[in-house]
mmCIF file of C-alpha atoms in Angstrom:
data_model
loop_
_atom_site.group_PDB
_atom_site.id
_atom_site.type_symbol
_atom_site.label_atom_id
_atom_site.label_comp_id
_atom_site.label_asym_id
_atom_site.label_seq_id
_atom_site.Cartn_x
_atom_site.Cartn_y
_atom_site.Cartn_z
ATOM 1 C CA MET A 1 -124.519 -108.977 -28.679
ATOM 2 C CA ARG A 2 -124.738 -105.360 -29.795
ATOM 3 C CA ALA A 3 -125.903 -105.078 -33.400
ATOM 4 C CA THR A 4 -124.157 -102.828 -35.879
ATOM 5 C CA SER A 5 -125.647 -100.902 -38.752
ATOM 6 C CA ASP A 6 -122.538 -101.479 -40.866
ATOM 7 C CA PRO A 7 -123.497 -103.893 -43.686
ATOM 8 C CA HIS A 8 -119.940 -105.245 -44.114
ATOM 9 C CA ILE A 9 -119.540 -106.122 -40.455
ATOM 10 C CA ARG A 10 -123.028 -107.666 -40.391
ATOM 11 C CA SER A 11 -122.176 -109.720 -43.490
ATOM 12 C CA LEU A 12 -118.957 -111.087 -41.996
ATOM 13 C CA ALA A 13 -120.647 -111.819 -38.674
ATOM 14 C CA ARG A 14 -123.411 -113.686 -40.520
ATOM 15 C CA LEU A 15 -120.817 -115.748 -42.430
ATOM 16 C CA PHE A 16 -119.177 -116.892 -39.189
ATOM 17 C CA ARG A 17 -122.556 -117.695 -37.618
ATOM 18 C CA GLU A 18 -124.386 -119.253 -40.583
ATOM 19 C CA HIS A 19 -122.168 -120.476 -43.449
ATOM 20 C CA PRO A 20 -121.897 -124.283 -43.224
ATOM 21 C CA ALA A 21 -118.129 -124.399 -43.902
ATOM 22 C CA TRP A 22 -117.334 -121.672 -41.351
ATOM 23 C CA ARG A 23 -119.610 -123.341 -38.791
ATOM 24 C CA ALA A 24 -117.976 -126.731 -39.397
ATOM 25 C CA ALA A 25 -114.534 -125.195 -38.958
ATOM 26 C CA ALA A 26 -115.539 -123.373 -35.794
ATOM 27 C CA GLN A 27 -116.640 -126.606 -34.120
ATOM 28 C CA HIS A 28 -112.933 -127.467 -33.860
ATOM 29 C CA ILE A 29 -111.922 -124.149 -32.267
ATOM 30 C CA ALA A 30 -111.733 -123.986 -28.472
ATOM 31 C CA GLU A 31 -114.420 -122.188 -26.517
ATOM 32 C CA GLY A 32 -113.142 -118.736 -25.581
ATOM 33 C CA ALA A 33 -110.533 -118.552 -28.370
ATOM 34 C CA SER A 34 -110.464 -115.048 -29.788
ATOM 35 C CA SER A 35 -108.944 -112.895 -32.503
ATOM 36 C CA LYS A 36 -108.550 -109.172 -33.016
ATOM 37 C CA VAL A 37 -110.699 -107.942 -35.903
ATOM 38 C CA PHE A 38 -110.344 -104.653 -37.726
ATOM 39 C CA PHE A 39 -112.099 -103.235 -40.782
ATOM 40 C CA SER A 40 -110.331 -101.074 -43.366
ATOM 41 C CA HIS A 41 -113.340 -98.814 -43.774
ATOM 42 C CA ARG A 42 -113.632 -98.266 -39.989
ATOM 43 C CA PRO A 43 -109.997 -97.889 -38.873
ATOM 44 C CA ASP A 44 -110.770 -96.465 -35.437
ATOM 45 C CA ASP A 45 -113.127 -99.276 -34.427
ATOM 46 C CA HIS A 46 -111.953 -102.346 -32.540
ATOM 47 C CA TRP A 47 -113.769 -105.662 -32.787
ATOM 48 C CA HIS A 48 -113.055 -109.223 -31.824
ATOM 49 C CA LEU A 49 -114.066 -112.663 -33.001
ATOM 50 C CA VAL A 50 -114.720 -115.035 -30.124
ATOM 51 C CA ARG A 51 -115.911 -118.591 -29.800
ATOM 52 C CA ARG A 52 -118.703 -118.454 -27.209
ATOM 53 C CA ASP A 53 -121.543 -120.849 -26.400
ATOM 54 C CA GLY A 54 -120.839 -122.887 -29.524
ATOM 55 C CA GLN A 55 -120.975 -119.860 -31.825
ATOM 56 C CA SER A 56 -118.408 -117.636 -33.511
ATOM 57 C CA LEU A 57 -119.332 -114.050 -32.755
ATOM 58 C CA ILE A 58 -117.946 -110.735 -33.953
ATOM 59 C CA LEU A 59 -118.339 -108.288 -31.107
ATOM 60 C CA PRO A 60 -117.317 -104.679 -30.584
ATOM 61 C CA GLY A 61 -114.271 -103.950 -28.471
ATOM 62 C CA ALA A 62 -110.725 -105.216 -28.183
ATOM 63 C CA ALA A 63 -109.971 -108.925 -27.889
ATOM 64 C CA HIS A 64 -108.606 -110.222 -24.608
ATOM 65 C CA ASP A 65 -105.451 -112.309 -25.209
ATOM 66 C CA PRO A 66 -106.098 -112.947 -28.942
ATOM 67 C CA ASP A 67 -104.655 -115.769 -31.010
ATOM 68 C CA LEU A 68 -104.783 -113.993 -34.373
ATOM 69 C CA ALA A 69 -105.319 -110.517 -35.836
ATOM 70 C CA PHE A 70 -107.299 -109.799 -38.994
ATOM 71 C CA ARG A 71 -108.097 -106.676 -41.005
ATOM 72 C CA PHE A 72 -110.947 -107.124 -43.458
ATOM 73 C CA THR A 73 -111.743 -104.928 -46.439
ATOM 74 C CA PRO A 74 -115.261 -104.654 -47.852
ATOM 75 C CA ILE A 75 -114.112 -106.414 -51.055
ATOM 76 C CA ALA A 76 -112.556 -109.267 -49.076
ATOM 77 C CA ILE A 77 -115.771 -109.707 -47.101
ATOM 78 C CA GLN A 78 -117.743 -109.809 -50.350
ATOM 79 C CA ARG A 79 -115.387 -112.444 -51.803
ATOM 80 C CA LEU A 80 -115.653 -114.548 -48.650
ATOM 81 C CA ALA A 81 -119.452 -114.270 -48.829
ATOM 82 C CA GLU A 82 -119.409 -115.422 -52.468
ATOM 83 C CA ALA A 83 -117.125 -118.396 -51.766
ATOM 84 C CA GLN A 84 -118.688 -121.807 -52.202
ATOM 85 C CA GLY A 85 -117.633 -125.246 -51.118
ATOM 86 C CA ASP A 86 -116.273 -127.066 -48.131
ATOM 87 C CA LEU A 87 -113.755 -126.065 -45.475
ATOM 88 C CA ALA A 88 -110.771 -126.502 -47.816
ATOM 89 C CA ASP A 89 -112.388 -124.388 -50.551
ATOM 90 C CA ILE A 90 -113.170 -121.584 -48.100
ATOM 91 C CA ALA A 91 -109.682 -121.797 -46.551
ATOM 92 C CA VAL A 92 -108.072 -121.421 -49.990
ATOM 93 C CA VAL A 93 -110.157 -118.300 -50.649
ATOM 94 C CA LEU A 94 -109.183 -116.920 -47.230
ATOM 95 C CA PHE A 95 -105.463 -117.600 -47.751
ATOM 96 C CA ASP A 96 -105.584 -116.154 -51.283
ATOM 97 C CA LEU A 97 -107.105 -112.973 -49.843
ATOM 98 C CA ILE A 98 -104.400 -112.827 -47.168
ATOM 99 C CA ALA A 99 -101.717 -113.172 -49.861
ATOM 100 C CA ASN A 100 -103.325 -110.694 -52.269
ATOM 101 C CA ASP A 101 -101.131 -107.757 -53.317
ATOM 102 C CA ASP A 102 -104.034 -105.322 -53.742
ATOM 103 C CA GLU A 103 -104.543 -103.322 -50.523
ATOM 104 C CA ASP A 104 -108.270 -102.927 -51.334
ATOM 105 C CA VAL A 105 -108.667 -106.711 -51.480
ATOM 106 C CA ARG A 106 -106.102 -108.117 -49.057
ATOM 107 C CA ILE A 107 -107.041 -109.409 -45.629
ATOM 108 C CA GLY A 108 -104.450 -108.210 -43.155
ATOM 109 C CA PHE A 109 -103.293 -111.092 -40.988
ATOM 110 C CA ARG A 110 -100.873 -111.687 -38.152
ATOM 111 C CA VAL A 111 -100.358 -114.551 -35.750
ATOM 112 C CA VAL A 112 -100.360 -113.263 -32.184
ATOM 113 C CA ALA A 113 -100.330 -116.453 -30.079
ATOM 114 C CA PRO A 114 -97.491 -118.959 -29.785
ATOM 115 C CA PHE A 115 -97.546 -122.142 -31.858
ATOM 116 C CA TRP A 116 -98.509 -124.355 -28.890
ATOM 117 C CA ARG A 117 -101.587 -122.218 -28.139
ATOM 118 C CA LEU A 118 -102.697 -122.300 -31.776
ATOM 119 C CA ALA A 119 -102.480 -126.090 -31.577
ATOM 120 C CA ARG A 120 -104.319 -126.224 -28.247
ATOM 121 C CA HIS A 121 -107.091 -123.948 -29.528
ATOM 122 C CA GLY A 122 -107.639 -126.140 -32.604
ATOM 123 C CA TYR A 123 -106.364 -123.940 -35.434
ATOM 124 C CA LEU A 124 -103.655 -126.357 -36.545
ATOM 125 C CA GLY A 125 -106.077 -129.257 -36.471
ATOM 126 C CA LEU A 126 -108.227 -127.370 -38.980
ATOM 127 C CA LEU A 127 -105.400 -127.586 -41.495
ATOM 128 C CA VAL A 128 -105.453 -131.374 -41.174
ATOM 129 C CA ILE A 129 -109.245 -131.617 -41.202
ATOM 130 C CA ALA A 130 -109.399 -129.524 -44.391
ATOM 131 C CA GLY A 131 -107.575 -132.346 -46.127
ATOM 132 C CA PRO A 132 -105.520 -132.831 -49.285
ATOM 133 C CA LYS A 133 -106.806 -129.771 -51.151
ATOM 134 C CA LEU A 134 -105.457 -127.454 -48.474
ATOM 135 C CA VAL A 135 -102.240 -129.461 -48.089
ATOM 136 C CA ALA A 136 -101.658 -129.110 -51.851
ATOM 137 C CA TYR A 137 -102.286 -125.356 -51.571
ATOM 138 C CA GLY A 138 -99.709 -125.134 -48.775
ATOM 139 C CA VAL A 139 -97.133 -127.094 -50.785
ATOM 140 C CA ARG A 140 -97.634 -124.746 -53.761
ATOM 141 C CA HIS A 141 -96.834 -121.876 -51.380
ATOM 142 C CA GLY A 142 -93.733 -123.440 -49.828
ATOM 143 C CA LEU A 143 -95.259 -125.116 -46.768
ATOM 144 C CA ARG A 144 -94.150 -128.709 -47.134
ATOM 145 C CA THR A 145 -93.603 -129.706 -43.507
ATOM 146 C CA LEU A 146 -94.773 -128.916 -39.996
ATOM 147 C CA ALA A 147 -91.396 -127.213 -39.462
ATOM 148 C CA ASP A 148 -92.162 -124.895 -42.423
ATOM 149 C CA LEU A 149 -95.471 -123.979 -40.809
ATOM 150 C CA GLN A 150 -93.783 -123.395 -37.434
ATOM 151 C CA ARG A 151 -91.245 -121.065 -39.086
ATOM 152 C CA LEU A 152 -94.032 -119.134 -40.842
ATOM 153 C CA ILE A 153 -95.927 -118.727 -37.581
ATOM 154 C CA ALA A 154 -92.776 -117.705 -35.693
ATOM 155 C CA ALA A 155 -91.983 -115.088 -38.343
ATOM 156 C CA SER A 156 -95.510 -113.702 -38.108
ATOM 157 C CA GLN A 157 -95.302 -113.545 -34.314
ATOM 158 C CA ALA A 158 -91.924 -111.844 -34.417
ATOM 159 C CA SER A 159 -93.247 -109.066 -36.615
ATOM 160 C CA ALA A 160 -94.416 -105.902 -34.922
ATOM 161 C CA PRO A 161 -98.147 -105.330 -34.864
ATOM 162 C CA ALA A 162 -99.351 -103.895 -38.144
ATOM 163 C CA GLU A 163 -100.306 -100.228 -38.395
ATOM 164 C CA TRP A 164 -103.970 -101.275 -38.528
ATOM 165 C CA GLU A 165 -103.625 -103.000 -35.120
ATOM 166 C CA ARG A 166 -103.454 -99.795 -33.147
ATOM 167 C CA GLU A 167 -104.245 -100.216 -29.489
ATOM 168 C CA ALA A 168 -107.865 -99.704 -28.516
ATOM 169 C CA PRO A 169 -108.546 -96.215 -27.205
ATOM 170 C CA SER A 170 -108.533 -95.967 -23.410
#
């Protein structure tokens, strides 16, 4: 794994590797599952989050066949680092940052993979494992049934890649 001197990227990578809630969540994600990762303060850089050898690693370069796409801001990374609690608590912070209206705070997010692959890779199971606190959060935001979640995912997939998801340079 190539180290980076960027403190924000190092902080996020450390969260995925070391924070107990993130580590607990990652145990349910399939080996090899990956996501595109971008950083608002480094728009020309391409990174990916991959589950490899029982760890969640942020590595330089484009993701191969990603499930999700994220764009993190320095403020969002700081808020994730400050978050306390279990998987549900951390998930609520993550989803609040995704829904945030402030561009300097918001985590850009898009579903890339089809619903069945998200299920197979363990992402949907995480919603169940997180328990009632996360279910209540979903209900407050209009996700009352599995069909609601499927529609949300389908809408995200149908959207064109975001401007921040530019293709990796050749």
